[in-house]
Amino acid sequence: MTYTFNAYLKTRSKNTFQDDAVLQTCLKKLAPPHSRGMTAKKELLEIGKYAAETMPSLSQTAARKENEPKLHPYNAFNERIHDIEIHASTQKLMQDLYNFKLGFSNGNIFEHYAKLYLIAQNGEAGVCCSLACSDGLERILRKYKGQNKILKKAHWDLTHPTPNQFYHGAQFVTEIQGGSDVAANEVKAVLKGKDWSISGHKWFCSNITANYFLVTAKCEENGKLDKNVSLFLVPNIPTTYEVHRLKDKLGTRELPTAEVTFQDAKATLVGPRGKGVSLVVSEVLVTSRMHCIMAACALLKKAHREVEAYTHFRHAFGRPIHHYSLVQKTLDELKIEHEKITYGFFHLLKRWEASQKNPKTKDAIDTRILISLMKPYATWKATYFLHEAMMLLAGNGIEEQFSQLPRLFRDAVIYETWEGAHFVLLTQAYKDMKVFGIDQDTAGFVKRILGKHHPLENTLKGILQEKDSQRALLQFKNWATQFISLFLLMDQSIGYDF
């Protein structure tokens, strides 16, 4: 009798929305009524079906080595073209997902992130970075486009996809001397008449095939260089930049990430001049960090679904392997971690949405810090449990074509580094607490987040009063892990009790 995996494979086609009680509970308990009505449910079921039945094969095909993005810098006539060849499967995914209007929230943030969560269970797949960047770009253009014709057109393009055409965005901040220290940017925006033109090198440019780039640069006018960074919108015109190479990344290999030098690229100022750092952090990077947390939830769900099905299907020594205590322990831990982080994410989403109305309130500042603490925790857990999931599949777990787990594991590591590696975000949270006076009211901060006082507020007070900041940061890392763990256990009313 030929051994068959059919029973196991059938489980993969389950609608990812219908099969997710945690997501349904989050929407029921936390989302406003229009995010859980019949229209929303119909769209979520449609995307859940696509995520389970269509997207896995497309994303796996796109991930094959021979199908990775390729750079063609010149054509046959020695003309510089910088053509980035994207495989047909990735192009198909992009068009499909933008047809679902996933590049912007459209005023319905809970439904939007629920849809993205369903899609992200297939990994970055060459599309999730684009969706995150487009989300951030749409937000900042919505806020600052004013009557500027160029910015208004870009915003219209982003928010009006058609079945045959979509527009998407990217954000280029990192330079060769460092990514997190945005104030040290050296790329220049020179004012020529009434127009700005950008020149200089950007070191890490993901989603280089986007239609619009958000680029940080320092303004130069009449030979004088601004001290502070500004933010610009740059249309993708290949003749205005040179692609040196595509990055050879550990994960998200379907996504073209380039090293680029701009050469007099036409640019439009976004927001107030000299406010680029605060704009890119508050409007763009925070959005991407929320996408990373959401993706971590999605990867944890995918890992649990895969190993739950496999360990019930697979027999060893006369019984299903989930009956073995060490296997069951990992299954239980993975299930609980997914549930906690997913509930925590949607709580955070609700806080974040509320904070947009007045970003200077205590709650808004608390939320900014909470995002900086949550992103390292959630993405680290995703990487850890994807590794554990592969171990439960043993030899099959590390075989690239058997399941998505190896690819998702590599993607999870990328999510850990995107928009601030752990030490960067923890340091930022520590600094924010001092800048915004939380060091003077640690009890208030802890109570506002957890809804009650806790001994960790005294621990935090001691850390923030420590004169040696480097020593304090070592203690702060441990405190942050404990604090986020408590935040994820906070609200028993949603229907879970760990």
mmCIF file of N, CA and C in Angstrom, residues 132-133 135-140 171 278-290 419:
data_model
loop_
_atom_site.group_PDB
_atom_site.id
_atom_site.type_symbol
_atom_site.label_atom_id
_atom_site.label_comp_id
_atom_site.label_asym_id
_atom_site.label_seq_id
_atom_site.Cartn_x
_atom_site.Cartn_y
_atom_site.Cartn_z
ATOM 1 N N ALA A 132 2.378 47.155 3.357
ATOM 2 C CA ALA A 132 2.705 47.948 4.538
ATOM 3 C C ALA A 132 3.183 49.344 4.151
ATOM 4 N N CYS A 133 4.073 49.409 3.168
ATOM 5 C CA CYS A 133 4.600 50.705 2.734
ATOM 6 C C CYS A 133 3.500 51.570 2.123
ATOM 7 N N ASP A 135 0.346 51.433 2.825
ATOM 8 C CA ASP A 135 -0.499 51.850 3.939
ATOM 9 C C ASP A 135 0.076 53.102 4.595
ATOM 10 N N GLY A 136 1.382 53.074 4.899
ATOM 11 C CA GLY A 136 2.030 54.224 5.515
ATOM 12 C C GLY A 136 2.033 55.446 4.610
ATOM 13 N N LEU A 137 2.296 55.228 3.314
ATOM 14 C CA LEU A 137 2.308 56.331 2.361
ATOM 15 C C LEU A 137 0.923 56.958 2.231
ATOM 16 N N GLU A 138 -0.100 56.131 2.146
ATOM 17 C CA GLU A 138 -1.465 56.655 2.028
ATOM 18 C C GLU A 138 -1.828 57.484 3.253
ATOM 19 N N ARG A 139 -1.426 57.022 4.430
ATOM 20 C CA ARG A 139 -1.747 57.748 5.654
ATOM 21 C C ARG A 139 -1.120 59.142 5.654
ATOM 22 N N ILE A 140 0.160 59.205 5.290
ATOM 23 C CA ILE A 140 0.839 60.500 5.370
ATOM 24 C C ILE A 140 0.378 61.440 4.261
ATOM 25 N N GLN A 171 9.392 53.089 1.075
ATOM 26 C CA GLN A 171 10.005 54.120 1.922
ATOM 27 C C GLN A 171 11.509 53.862 2.010
ATOM 28 N N SER A 278 10.423 63.083 12.623
ATOM 29 C CA SER A 278 9.182 62.867 13.375
ATOM 30 C C SER A 278 8.068 62.359 12.470
ATOM 31 N N LEU A 279 8.022 62.849 11.228
ATOM 32 C CA LEU A 279 6.989 62.403 10.297
ATOM 33 C C LEU A 279 7.171 60.940 9.924
ATOM 34 N N VAL A 280 8.400 60.559 9.593
ATOM 35 C CA VAL A 280 8.629 59.196 9.132
ATOM 36 C C VAL A 280 8.415 58.199 10.268
ATOM 37 N N VAL A 281 8.729 58.616 11.504
ATOM 38 C CA VAL A 281 8.508 57.723 12.645
ATOM 39 C C VAL A 281 7.017 57.613 12.957
ATOM 40 N N SER A 282 6.358 58.760 13.145
ATOM 41 C CA SER A 282 4.973 58.740 13.626
ATOM 42 C C SER A 282 3.977 58.255 12.586
ATOM 43 N N GLU A 283 4.224 58.555 11.314
ATOM 44 C CA GLU A 283 3.244 58.236 10.281
ATOM 45 C C GLU A 283 3.584 56.987 9.470
ATOM 46 N N VAL A 284 4.872 56.710 9.317
ATOM 47 C CA VAL A 284 5.291 55.651 8.393
ATOM 48 C C VAL A 284 5.851 54.434 9.131
ATOM 49 N N LEU A 285 6.879 54.658 9.951
ATOM 50 C CA LEU A 285 7.523 53.521 10.610
ATOM 51 C C LEU A 285 6.603 52.854 11.623
ATOM 52 N N VAL A 286 5.825 53.645 12.357
ATOM 53 C CA VAL A 286 4.887 53.044 13.317
ATOM 54 C C VAL A 286 3.877 52.173 12.584
ATOM 55 N N THR A 287 3.422 52.636 11.411
ATOM 56 C CA THR A 287 2.501 51.823 10.614
ATOM 57 C C THR A 287 3.152 50.503 10.222
ATOM 58 N N SER A 288 4.397 50.561 9.766
ATOM 59 C CA SER A 288 5.098 49.335 9.375
ATOM 60 C C SER A 288 5.324 48.415 10.574
ATOM 61 N N ARG A 289 5.566 49.001 11.746
ATOM 62 C CA ARG A 289 5.753 48.177 12.950
ATOM 63 C C ARG A 289 4.457 47.462 13.315
ATOM 64 N N MET A 290 3.341 48.128 13.128
ATOM 65 C CA MET A 290 2.058 47.465 13.360
ATOM 66 C C MET A 290 1.866 46.316 12.370
ATOM 67 N N GLU A 419 12.124 47.873 10.334
ATOM 68 C CA GLU A 419 11.684 49.080 11.037
ATOM 69 C C GLU A 419 12.130 49.101 12.495
#
